């Protein structure tokens, strides 16, 4: 038996790249999988249901259980139908993997309002809508005397944790998702729900364009950038074995699993009285000299 035997998981953006790898890996470990994908382009345009259907067919051919769903994660009612699909088809829901996203790369001086809004809409609103409906379902079970063993697995990014040149909107959205995860973990544990986030590094439609050189591992003994490398940790986070882990952000790349340490209080100085404006500069210089070196923004 697999570590997710009998558990039901929703994976958004599950038709390609990391989402597809997650769907196949969950199914191989016995999970029932709802493959959600509207089949949009990298920028979020268009619709094509064939990609989600292909993933479902691949899972079923291998003896697994899966259904396709084509609802839009950013639409409140449609997000509810994604959760309803899981419960109707498989009788329950245990895991939501929020993976759907788009990218509209642009230097900040050239960024447009429409691109900004579209990026926030898919990443932040999409994470909110699906998770919120799932939480309503799990809270209902808890109030009925049942004990949910539920998981929210969000997708942040190295861009969201340290910034990335030409990705102001994407980085901002992904940073917001990391913080959302902390709040979900703090609030939802009482209902038997954990919340964790991933910052995966793998070859996808997004990264092949933005980081082509880093993604090219052809000829290497180990294909570090294969999306399938990220999937085992995601499956484990969706299993019953991960019940004690919540409020964490994991960076995953190749064979590496790294736990992010988060924002922490750094060096400080306390005058014990009000500062004069002219005194602040010297104090800040001292603090900058004492701090840990920050991680560089991607692309610098």
PDB file of N, CA and C in Angstrom, residues 40-139:
ATOM      1  N   UNK A  40      -4.922  26.622 -19.897  1.00  0.00           N
ATOM      2  CA  UNK A  40      -4.571  27.946 -20.399  1.00  0.00           C
ATOM      3  C   UNK A  40      -3.107  27.998 -20.812  1.00  0.00           C
ATOM      4  N   UNK A  41      -2.760  29.040 -21.549  1.00  0.00           N
ATOM      5  CA  UNK A  41      -1.371  29.272 -21.915  1.00  0.00           C
ATOM      6  C   UNK A  41      -0.592  29.723 -20.688  1.00  0.00           C
ATOM      7  N   UNK A  42       0.719  29.857 -20.847  1.00  0.00           N
ATOM      8  CA  UNK A  42       1.566  30.303 -19.747  1.00  0.00           C
ATOM      9  C   UNK A  42       1.139  31.665 -19.223  1.00  0.00           C
ATOM     10  N   UNK A  43       0.613  32.504 -20.097  1.00  0.00           N
ATOM     11  CA  UNK A  43       0.149  33.816 -19.683  1.00  0.00           C
ATOM     12  C   UNK A  43      -1.285  33.835 -19.200  1.00  0.00           C
ATOM     13  N   UNK A  44      -1.955  32.677 -19.228  1.00  0.00           N
ATOM     14  CA  UNK A  44      -3.316  32.577 -18.708  1.00  0.00           C
ATOM     15  C   UNK A  44      -4.408  32.665 -19.747  1.00  0.00           C
ATOM     16  N   UNK A  45      -4.048  32.709 -21.040  1.00  0.00           N
ATOM     17  CA  UNK A  45      -5.062  32.834 -22.083  1.00  0.00           C
ATOM     18  C   UNK A  45      -5.464  31.457 -22.621  1.00  0.00           C
ATOM     19  N   UNK A  46      -6.706  31.386 -23.112  1.00  0.00           N
ATOM     20  CA  UNK A  46      -7.177  30.188 -23.807  1.00  0.00           C
ATOM     21  C   UNK A  46      -7.662  29.098 -22.865  1.00  0.00           C
ATOM     22  N   UNK A  47      -8.278  28.079 -23.474  1.00  0.00           N
ATOM     23  CA  UNK A  47      -8.793  26.930 -22.728  1.00  0.00           C
ATOM     24  C   UNK A  47      -8.585  25.671 -23.556  1.00  0.00           C
ATOM     25  N   UNK A  48      -8.178  24.587 -22.897  1.00  0.00           N
ATOM     26  CA  UNK A  48      -7.964  23.314 -23.576  1.00  0.00           C
ATOM     27  C   UNK A  48      -8.063  22.200 -22.547  1.00  0.00           C
ATOM     28  N   UNK A  49      -9.107  21.393 -22.627  1.00  0.00           N
ATOM     29  CA  UNK A  49      -9.326  20.338 -21.641  1.00  0.00           C
ATOM     30  C   UNK A  49      -8.528  19.071 -21.921  1.00  0.00           C
ATOM     31  N   UNK A  50      -7.926  18.984 -23.082  1.00  0.00           N
ATOM     32  CA  UNK A  50      -7.268  17.733 -23.463  1.00  0.00           C
ATOM     33  C   UNK A  50      -6.069  17.405 -22.573  1.00  0.00           C
ATOM     34  N   UNK A  51      -5.363  18.420 -22.080  1.00  0.00           N
ATOM     35  CA  UNK A  51      -4.180  18.166 -21.264  1.00  0.00           C
ATOM     36  C   UNK A  51      -4.553  17.486 -19.945  1.00  0.00           C
ATOM     37  N   UNK A  52      -5.600  17.963 -19.293  1.00  0.00           N
ATOM     38  CA  UNK A  52      -6.057  17.327 -18.054  1.00  0.00           C
ATOM     39  C   UNK A  52      -6.551  15.913 -18.325  1.00  0.00           C
ATOM     40  N   UNK A  53      -7.280  15.745 -19.425  1.00  0.00           N
ATOM     41  CA  UNK A  53      -7.760  14.413 -19.785  1.00  0.00           C
ATOM     42  C   UNK A  53      -6.606  13.437 -19.985  1.00  0.00           C
ATOM     43  N   UNK A  54      -5.522  13.915 -20.583  1.00  0.00           N
ATOM     44  CA  UNK A  54      -4.376  13.045 -20.849  1.00  0.00           C
ATOM     45  C   UNK A  54      -3.741  12.559 -19.548  1.00  0.00           C
ATOM     46  N   UNK A  55      -3.658  13.416 -18.538  1.00  0.00           N
ATOM     47  CA  UNK A  55      -3.096  13.010 -17.254  1.00  0.00           C
ATOM     48  C   UNK A  55      -3.988  11.970 -16.590  1.00  0.00           C
ATOM     49  N   UNK A  56      -5.295  12.198 -16.637  1.00  0.00           N
ATOM     50  CA  UNK A  56      -6.231  11.220 -16.064  1.00  0.00           C
ATOM     51  C   UNK A  56      -6.087   9.873 -16.760  1.00  0.00           C
ATOM     52  N   UNK A  57      -6.019   9.894 -18.080  1.00  0.00           N
ATOM     53  CA  UNK A  57      -5.875   8.644 -18.832  1.00  0.00           C
ATOM     54  C   UNK A  57      -4.593   7.916 -18.454  1.00  0.00           C
ATOM     55  N   UNK A  58      -3.526   8.650 -18.263  1.00  0.00           N
ATOM     56  CA  UNK A  58      -2.242   8.047 -17.881  1.00  0.00           C
ATOM     57  C   UNK A  58      -2.340   7.389 -16.503  1.00  0.00           C
ATOM     58  N   UNK A  59      -2.998   8.060 -15.576  1.00  0.00           N
ATOM     59  CA  UNK A  59      -3.170   7.491 -14.234  1.00  0.00           C
ATOM     60  C   UNK A  59      -4.031   6.236 -14.277  1.00  0.00           C
ATOM     61  N   UNK A  60      -5.142   6.302 -14.986  1.00  0.00           N
ATOM     62  CA  UNK A  60      -6.059   5.159 -15.058  1.00  0.00           C
ATOM     63  C   UNK A  60      -5.399   3.969 -15.735  1.00  0.00           C
ATOM     64  N   UNK A  61      -4.630   4.219 -16.794  1.00  0.00           N
ATOM     65  CA  UNK A  61      -3.915   3.126 -17.466  1.00  0.00           C
ATOM     66  C   UNK A  61      -2.948   2.410 -16.531  1.00  0.00           C
ATOM     67  N   UNK A  62      -2.428   3.148 -15.562  1.00  0.00           N
ATOM     68  CA  UNK A  62      -1.470   2.578 -14.621  1.00  0.00           C
ATOM     69  C   UNK A  62      -2.161   1.944 -13.413  1.00  0.00           C
ATOM     70  N   UNK A  63      -3.493   1.916 -13.442  1.00  0.00           N
ATOM     71  CA  UNK A  63      -4.242   1.295 -12.359  1.00  0.00           C
ATOM     72  C   UNK A  63      -4.664   2.238 -11.260  1.00  0.00           C
ATOM     73  N   UNK A  64      -4.463   3.547 -11.442  1.00  0.00           N
ATOM     74  CA  UNK A  64      -4.843   4.514 -10.433  1.00  0.00           C
ATOM     75  C   UNK A  64      -6.244   5.059 -10.629  1.00  0.00           C
ATOM     76  N   UNK A  65      -6.622   5.975  -9.754  1.00  0.00           N
ATOM     77  CA  UNK A  65      -7.954   6.568  -9.794  1.00  0.00           C
ATOM     78  C   UNK A  65      -7.832   8.082  -9.929  1.00  0.00           C
ATOM     79  N   UNK A  66      -8.489   8.621 -10.940  1.00  0.00           N
ATOM     80  CA  UNK A  66      -8.422  10.057 -11.181  1.00  0.00           C
ATOM     81  C   UNK A  66      -9.607  10.521 -12.005  1.00  0.00           C
ATOM     82  N   UNK A  67      -9.972  11.784 -11.810  1.00  0.00           N
ATOM     83  CA  UNK A  67     -10.981  12.425 -12.645  1.00  0.00           C
ATOM     84  C   UNK A  67     -10.467  13.802 -13.024  1.00  0.00           C
ATOM     85  N   UNK A  68     -10.902  14.295 -14.160  1.00  0.00           N
ATOM     86  CA  UNK A  68     -10.512  15.620 -14.615  1.00  0.00           C
ATOM     87  C   UNK A  68     -11.547  16.655 -14.169  1.00  0.00           C
ATOM     88  N   UNK A  69     -11.076  17.859 -13.936  1.00  0.00           N
ATOM     89  CA  UNK A  69     -11.953  18.978 -13.624  1.00  0.00           C
ATOM     90  C   UNK A  69     -11.386  20.208 -14.322  1.00  0.00           C
ATOM     91  N   UNK A  70     -12.267  20.991 -14.964  1.00  0.00           N
ATOM     92  CA  UNK A  70     -11.807  22.110 -15.781  1.00  0.00           C
ATOM     93  C   UNK A  70     -12.262  23.457 -15.228  1.00  0.00           C
ATOM     94  N   UNK A  71     -12.639  23.501 -13.954  1.00  0.00           N
ATOM     95  CA  UNK A  71     -13.132  24.755 -13.379  1.00  0.00           C
ATOM     96  C   UNK A  71     -11.984  25.717 -13.084  1.00  0.00           C
ATOM     97  N   UNK A  72     -12.302  27.002 -13.132  1.00  0.00           N
ATOM     98  CA  UNK A  72     -11.340  28.076 -12.939  1.00  0.00           C
ATOM     99  C   UNK A  72     -11.148  28.341 -11.448  1.00  0.00           C
ATOM    100  N   UNK A  73      -9.903  28.231 -10.968  1.00  0.00           N
ATOM    101  CA  UNK A  73      -9.630  28.400  -9.537  1.00  0.00           C
ATOM    102  C   UNK A  73      -9.910  29.817  -9.058  1.00  0.00           C
ATOM    103  N   UNK A  74      -9.947  30.786  -9.959  1.00  0.00           N
ATOM    104  CA  UNK A  74     -10.152  32.176  -9.551  1.00  0.00           C
ATOM    105  C   UNK A  74     -11.621  32.549  -9.423  1.00  0.00           C
ATOM    106  N   UNK A  75     -12.500  31.684  -9.864  1.00  0.00           N
ATOM    107  CA  UNK A  75     -13.946  31.922  -9.789  1.00  0.00           C
ATOM    108  C   UNK A  75     -14.472  31.271  -8.504  1.00  0.00           C
ATOM    109  N   UNK A  76     -15.109  32.050  -7.655  1.00  0.00           N
ATOM    110  CA  UNK A  76     -15.532  31.548  -6.345  1.00  0.00           C
ATOM    111  C   UNK A  76     -16.433  30.326  -6.459  1.00  0.00           C
ATOM    112  N   UNK A  77     -17.462  30.408  -7.282  1.00  0.00           N
ATOM    113  CA  UNK A  77     -18.386  29.286  -7.421  1.00  0.00           C
ATOM    114  C   UNK A  77     -17.717  28.088  -8.103  1.00  0.00           C
ATOM    115  N   UNK A  78     -16.880  28.368  -9.084  1.00  0.00           N
ATOM    116  CA  UNK A  78     -16.181  27.293  -9.779  1.00  0.00           C
ATOM    117  C   UNK A  78     -15.226  26.568  -8.838  1.00  0.00           C
ATOM    118  N   UNK A  79     -14.553  27.308  -7.964  1.00  0.00           N
ATOM    119  CA  UNK A  79     -13.661  26.688  -6.988  1.00  0.00           C
ATOM    120  C   UNK A  79     -14.440  25.757  -6.068  1.00  0.00           C
ATOM    121  N   UNK A  80     -15.655  26.159  -5.733  1.00  0.00           N
ATOM    122  CA  UNK A  80     -16.494  25.274  -4.931  1.00  0.00           C
ATOM    123  C   UNK A  80     -16.818  23.985  -5.653  1.00  0.00           C
ATOM    124  N   UNK A  81     -16.985  24.077  -6.974  1.00  0.00           N
ATOM    125  CA  UNK A  81     -17.287  22.871  -7.748  1.00  0.00           C
ATOM    126  C   UNK A  81     -16.082  21.915  -7.797  1.00  0.00           C
ATOM    127  N   UNK A  82     -14.870  22.464  -7.698  1.00  0.00           N
ATOM    128  CA  UNK A  82     -13.693  21.591  -7.659  1.00  0.00           C
ATOM    129  C   UNK A  82     -13.748  20.711  -6.413  1.00  0.00           C
ATOM    130  N   UNK A  83     -14.044  21.324  -5.281  1.00  0.00           N
ATOM    131  CA  UNK A  83     -14.174  20.566  -4.037  1.00  0.00           C
ATOM    132  C   UNK A  83     -15.346  19.587  -4.122  1.00  0.00           C
ATOM    133  N   UNK A  84     -16.457  20.037  -4.666  1.00  0.00           N
ATOM    134  CA  UNK A  84     -17.613  19.156  -4.824  1.00  0.00           C
ATOM    135  C   UNK A  84     -17.291  17.951  -5.697  1.00  0.00           C
ATOM    136  N   UNK A  85     -16.467  18.153  -6.725  1.00  0.00           N
ATOM    137  CA  UNK A  85     -16.072  17.038  -7.589  1.00  0.00           C
ATOM    138  C   UNK A  85     -15.345  15.971  -6.794  1.00  0.00           C
ATOM    139  N   UNK A  86     -14.418  16.372  -5.940  1.00  0.00           N
ATOM    140  CA  UNK A  86     -13.669  15.411  -5.132  1.00  0.00           C
ATOM    141  C   UNK A  86     -14.593  14.605  -4.233  1.00  0.00           C
ATOM    142  N   UNK A  87     -15.490  15.296  -3.554  1.00  0.00           N
ATOM    143  CA  UNK A  87     -16.377  14.608  -2.606  1.00  0.00           C
ATOM    144  C   UNK A  87     -17.381  13.731  -3.338  1.00  0.00           C
ATOM    145  N   UNK A  88     -17.903  14.219  -4.456  1.00  0.00           N
ATOM    146  CA  UNK A  88     -18.878  13.430  -5.217  1.00  0.00           C
ATOM    147  C   UNK A  88     -18.253  12.173  -5.820  1.00  0.00           C
ATOM    148  N   UNK A  89     -17.067  12.315  -6.384  1.00  0.00           N
ATOM    149  CA  UNK A  89     -16.441  11.191  -7.081  1.00  0.00           C
ATOM    150  C   UNK A  89     -15.779  10.195  -6.144  1.00  0.00           C
ATOM    151  N   UNK A  90     -15.236  10.683  -5.024  1.00  0.00           N
ATOM    152  CA  UNK A  90     -14.440   9.795  -4.173  1.00  0.00           C
ATOM    153  C   UNK A  90     -14.898   9.750  -2.718  1.00  0.00           C
ATOM    154  N   UNK A  91     -15.945  10.498  -2.377  1.00  0.00           N
ATOM    155  CA  UNK A  91     -16.540  10.386  -1.054  1.00  0.00           C
ATOM    156  C   UNK A  91     -15.910  11.230   0.031  1.00  0.00           C
ATOM    157  N   UNK A  92     -14.797  11.885  -0.255  1.00  0.00           N
ATOM    158  CA  UNK A  92     -14.126  12.666   0.783  1.00  0.00           C
ATOM    159  C   UNK A  92     -13.054  13.540   0.116  1.00  0.00           C
ATOM    160  N   UNK A  93     -12.443  14.386   0.924  1.00  0.00           N
ATOM    161  CA  UNK A  93     -11.315  15.200   0.468  1.00  0.00           C
ATOM    162  C   UNK A  93     -10.319  15.303   1.606  1.00  0.00           C
ATOM    163  N   UNK A  94      -9.041  15.119   1.289  1.00  0.00           N
ATOM    164  CA  UNK A  94      -8.000  15.163   2.309  1.00  0.00           C
ATOM    165  C   UNK A  94      -6.910  16.204   2.028  1.00  0.00           C
ATOM    166  N   UNK A  95      -6.657  16.479   0.763  1.00  0.00           N
ATOM    167  CA  UNK A  95      -5.498  17.313   0.404  1.00  0.00           C
ATOM    168  C   UNK A  95      -5.869  18.274  -0.725  1.00  0.00           C
ATOM    169  N   UNK A  96      -5.422  19.515  -0.592  1.00  0.00           N
ATOM    170  CA  UNK A  96      -5.471  20.473  -1.694  1.00  0.00           C
ATOM    171  C   UNK A  96      -4.044  20.916  -1.993  1.00  0.00           C
ATOM    172  N   UNK A  97      -3.614  20.716  -3.228  1.00  0.00           N
ATOM    173  CA  UNK A  97      -2.319  21.218  -3.681  1.00  0.00           C
ATOM    174  C   UNK A  97      -2.597  22.382  -4.630  1.00  0.00           C
ATOM    175  N   UNK A  98      -2.336  23.593  -4.153  1.00  0.00           N
ATOM    176  CA  UNK A  98      -2.546  24.787  -4.966  1.00  0.00           C
ATOM    177  C   UNK A  98      -1.309  25.017  -5.830  1.00  0.00           C
ATOM    178  N   UNK A  99      -1.417  24.642  -7.099  1.00  0.00           N
ATOM    179  CA  UNK A  99      -0.276  24.694  -7.992  1.00  0.00           C
ATOM    180  C   UNK A  99      -0.503  25.595  -9.213  1.00  0.00           C
ATOM    181  N   UNK A 100      -1.747  25.914  -9.510  1.00  0.00           N
ATOM    182  CA  UNK A 100      -2.047  26.690 -10.718  1.00  0.00           C
ATOM    183  C   UNK A 100      -1.424  28.081 -10.649  1.00  0.00           C
ATOM    184  N   UNK A 101      -0.902  28.536 -11.777  1.00  0.00           N
ATOM    185  CA  UNK A 101      -0.322  29.868 -11.807  1.00  0.00           C
ATOM    186  C   UNK A 101      -0.028  30.310 -13.230  1.00  0.00           C
ATOM    187  N   UNK A 102       0.223  31.598 -13.371  1.00  0.00           N
ATOM    188  CA  UNK A 102       0.635  32.166 -14.655  1.00  0.00           C
ATOM    189  C   UNK A 102       1.850  33.052 -14.400  1.00  0.00           C
ATOM    190  N   UNK A 103       2.441  33.530 -15.465  1.00  0.00           N
ATOM    191  CA  UNK A 103       3.541  34.468 -15.314  1.00  0.00           C
ATOM    192  C   UNK A 103       3.433  35.534 -16.400  1.00  0.00           C
ATOM    193  N   UNK A 104       3.668  36.769 -16.015  1.00  0.00           N
ATOM    194  CA  UNK A 104       3.674  37.893 -16.961  1.00  0.00           C
ATOM    195  C   UNK A 104       4.952  38.695 -16.690  1.00  0.00           C
ATOM    196  N   UNK A 105       6.082  38.161 -17.085  1.00  0.00           N
ATOM    197  CA  UNK A 105       7.368  38.780 -16.774  1.00  0.00           C
ATOM    198  C   UNK A 105       7.508  40.148 -17.442  1.00  0.00           C
ATOM    199  N   UNK A 106       7.996  41.093 -16.658  1.00  0.00           N
ATOM    200  CA  UNK A 106       8.180  42.450 -17.180  1.00  0.00           C
ATOM    201  C   UNK A 106       9.032  43.230 -16.166  1.00  0.00           C
ATOM    202  N   UNK A 107       9.993  44.002 -16.652  1.00  0.00           N
ATOM    203  CA  UNK A 107      10.708  44.906 -15.754  1.00  0.00           C
ATOM    204  C   UNK A 107       9.704  45.874 -15.129  1.00  0.00           C
ATOM    205  N   UNK A 108       9.938  46.259 -13.889  1.00  0.00           N
ATOM    206  CA  UNK A 108       8.960  47.059 -13.158  1.00  0.00           C
ATOM    207  C   UNK A 108       8.630  48.367 -13.888  1.00  0.00           C
ATOM    208  N   UNK A 109       9.621  48.964 -14.531  1.00  0.00           N
ATOM    209  CA  UNK A 109       9.366  50.244 -15.206  1.00  0.00           C
ATOM    210  C   UNK A 109       8.441  50.082 -16.404  1.00  0.00           C
ATOM    211  N   UNK A 110       8.250  48.850 -16.872  1.00  0.00           N
ATOM    212  CA  UNK A 110       7.376  48.589 -18.015  1.00  0.00           C
ATOM    213  C   UNK A 110       6.105  47.837 -17.630  1.00  0.00           C
ATOM    214  N   UNK A 111       5.975  47.482 -16.368  1.00  0.00           N
ATOM    215  CA  UNK A 111       4.837  46.676 -15.931  1.00  0.00           C
ATOM    216  C   UNK A 111       3.526  47.431 -16.123  1.00  0.00           C
ATOM    217  N   UNK A 112       2.466  46.685 -16.447  1.00  0.00           N
ATOM    218  CA  UNK A 112       1.146  47.282 -16.645  1.00  0.00           C
ATOM    219  C   UNK A 112       0.181  46.829 -15.559  1.00  0.00           C
ATOM    220  N   UNK A 113      -0.847  47.616 -15.364  1.00  0.00           N
ATOM    221  CA  UNK A 113      -1.856  47.288 -14.353  1.00  0.00           C
ATOM    222  C   UNK A 113      -2.546  45.968 -14.680  1.00  0.00           C
ATOM    223  N   UNK A 114      -2.860  45.742 -15.953  1.00  0.00           N
ATOM    224  CA  UNK A 114      -3.547  44.501 -16.340  1.00  0.00           C
ATOM    225  C   UNK A 114      -2.695  43.277 -16.034  1.00  0.00           C
ATOM    226  N   UNK A 115      -1.397  43.369 -16.308  1.00  0.00           N
ATOM    227  CA  UNK A 115      -0.507  42.242 -16.019  1.00  0.00           C
ATOM    228  C   UNK A 115      -0.404  42.005 -14.516  1.00  0.00           C
ATOM    229  N   UNK A 116      -0.312  43.071 -13.764  1.00  0.00           N
ATOM    230  CA  UNK A 116      -0.247  42.967 -12.314  1.00  0.00           C
ATOM    231  C   UNK A 116      -1.510  42.296 -11.767  1.00  0.00           C
ATOM    232  N   UNK A 117      -2.663  42.799 -12.191  1.00  0.00           N
ATOM    233  CA  UNK A 117      -3.929  42.260 -11.687  1.00  0.00           C
ATOM    234  C   UNK A 117      -4.112  40.795 -12.078  1.00  0.00           C
ATOM    235  N   UNK A 118      -3.754  40.443 -13.307  1.00  0.00           N
ATOM    236  CA  UNK A 118      -3.914  39.058 -13.758  1.00  0.00           C
ATOM    237  C   UNK A 118      -3.064  38.112 -12.927  1.00  0.00           C
ATOM    238  N   UNK A 119      -1.840  38.515 -12.620  1.00  0.00           N
ATOM    239  CA  UNK A 119      -0.946  37.666 -11.836  1.00  0.00           C
ATOM    240  C   UNK A 119      -1.467  37.488 -10.419  1.00  0.00           C
ATOM    241  N   UNK A 120      -1.900  38.573  -9.788  1.00  0.00           N
ATOM    242  CA  UNK A 120      -2.454  38.480  -8.432  1.00  0.00           C
ATOM    243  C   UNK A 120      -3.723  37.632  -8.426  1.00  0.00           C
ATOM    244  N   UNK A 121      -4.521  37.789  -9.477  1.00  0.00           N
ATOM    245  CA  UNK A 121      -5.803  37.093  -9.565  1.00  0.00           C
ATOM    246  C   UNK A 121      -5.601  35.580  -9.533  1.00  0.00           C
ATOM    247  N   UNK A 122      -4.722  35.084 -10.380  1.00  0.00           N
ATOM    248  CA  UNK A 122      -4.542  33.633 -10.481  1.00  0.00           C
ATOM    249  C   UNK A 122      -3.837  33.079  -9.247  1.00  0.00           C
ATOM    250  N   UNK A 123      -2.738  33.707  -8.844  1.00  0.00           N
ATOM    251  CA  UNK A 123      -1.960  33.145  -7.741  1.00  0.00           C
ATOM    252  C   UNK A 123      -2.642  33.338  -6.386  1.00  0.00           C
ATOM    253  N   UNK A 124      -2.931  34.567  -6.021  1.00  0.00           N
ATOM    254  CA  UNK A 124      -3.467  34.824  -4.689  1.00  0.00           C
ATOM    255  C   UNK A 124      -4.948  34.469  -4.580  1.00  0.00           C
ATOM    256  N   UNK A 125      -5.754  34.956  -5.498  1.00  0.00           N
ATOM    257  CA  UNK A 125      -7.185  34.637  -5.445  1.00  0.00           C
ATOM    258  C   UNK A 125      -7.403  33.144  -5.669  1.00  0.00           C
ATOM    259  N   UNK A 126      -6.630  32.540  -6.592  1.00  0.00           N
ATOM    260  CA  UNK A 126      -6.769  31.109  -6.850  1.00  0.00           C
ATOM    261  C   UNK A 126      -6.455  30.278  -5.626  1.00  0.00           C
ATOM    262  N   UNK A 127      -5.373  30.620  -4.921  1.00  0.00           N
ATOM    263  CA  UNK A 127      -5.053  29.906  -3.680  1.00  0.00           C
ATOM    264  C   UNK A 127      -6.170  30.086  -2.651  1.00  0.00           C
ATOM    265  N   UNK A 128      -6.694  31.307  -2.565  1.00  0.00           N
ATOM    266  CA  UNK A 128      -7.740  31.583  -1.584  1.00  0.00           C
ATOM    267  C   UNK A 128      -9.012  30.788  -1.869  1.00  0.00           C
ATOM    268  N   UNK A 129      -9.510  30.871  -3.102  1.00  0.00           N
ATOM    269  CA  UNK A 129     -10.828  30.313  -3.407  1.00  0.00           C
ATOM    270  C   UNK A 129     -10.893  28.800  -3.157  1.00  0.00           C
ATOM    271  N   UNK A 130      -9.944  28.062  -3.705  1.00  0.00           N
ATOM    272  CA  UNK A 130      -9.998  26.602  -3.561  1.00  0.00           C
ATOM    273  C   UNK A 130      -9.805  26.212  -2.103  1.00  0.00           C
ATOM    274  N   UNK A 131      -8.818  26.814  -1.438  1.00  0.00           N
ATOM    275  CA  UNK A 131      -8.564  26.468  -0.034  1.00  0.00           C
ATOM    276  C   UNK A 131      -9.751  26.826   0.855  1.00  0.00           C
ATOM    277  N   UNK A 132     -10.359  27.950   0.577  1.00  0.00           N
ATOM    278  CA  UNK A 132     -11.478  28.397   1.425  1.00  0.00           C
ATOM    279  C   UNK A 132     -12.654  27.428   1.352  1.00  0.00           C
ATOM    280  N   UNK A 133     -12.969  26.948   0.157  1.00  0.00           N
ATOM    281  CA  UNK A 133     -14.045  25.965   0.027  1.00  0.00           C
ATOM    282  C   UNK A 133     -13.660  24.649   0.698  1.00  0.00           C
ATOM    283  N   UNK A 134     -12.409  24.242   0.552  1.00  0.00           N
ATOM    284  CA  UNK A 134     -11.964  23.006   1.200  1.00  0.00           C
ATOM    285  C   UNK A 134     -12.055  23.133   2.715  1.00  0.00           C
ATOM    286  N   UNK A 135     -11.656  24.283   3.235  1.00  0.00           N
ATOM    287  CA  UNK A 135     -11.708  24.488   4.680  1.00  0.00           C
ATOM    288  C   UNK A 135     -13.152  24.468   5.181  1.00  0.00           C
ATOM    289  N   UNK A 136     -14.075  25.032   4.423  1.00  0.00           N
ATOM    290  CA  UNK A 136     -15.485  24.948   4.806  1.00  0.00           C
ATOM    291  C   UNK A 136     -15.916  23.485   4.935  1.00  0.00           C
ATOM    292  N   UNK A 137     -15.499  22.667   3.989  1.00  0.00           N
ATOM    293  CA  UNK A 137     -15.841  21.239   4.021  1.00  0.00           C
ATOM    294  C   UNK A 137     -15.245  20.574   5.257  1.00  0.00           C
ATOM    295  N   UNK A 138     -13.975  20.848   5.542  1.00  0.00           N
ATOM    296  CA  UNK A 138     -13.316  20.197   6.679  1.00  0.00           C
ATOM    297  C   UNK A 138     -13.851  20.700   8.016  1.00  0.00           C
ATOM    298  N   UNK A 139     -14.151  21.986   8.095  1.00  0.00           N
ATOM    299  CA  UNK A 139     -14.747  22.522   9.331  1.00  0.00           C
ATOM    300  C   UNK A 139     -16.102  21.888   9.590  1.00  0.00           C
TER     301      UNK A 139
END
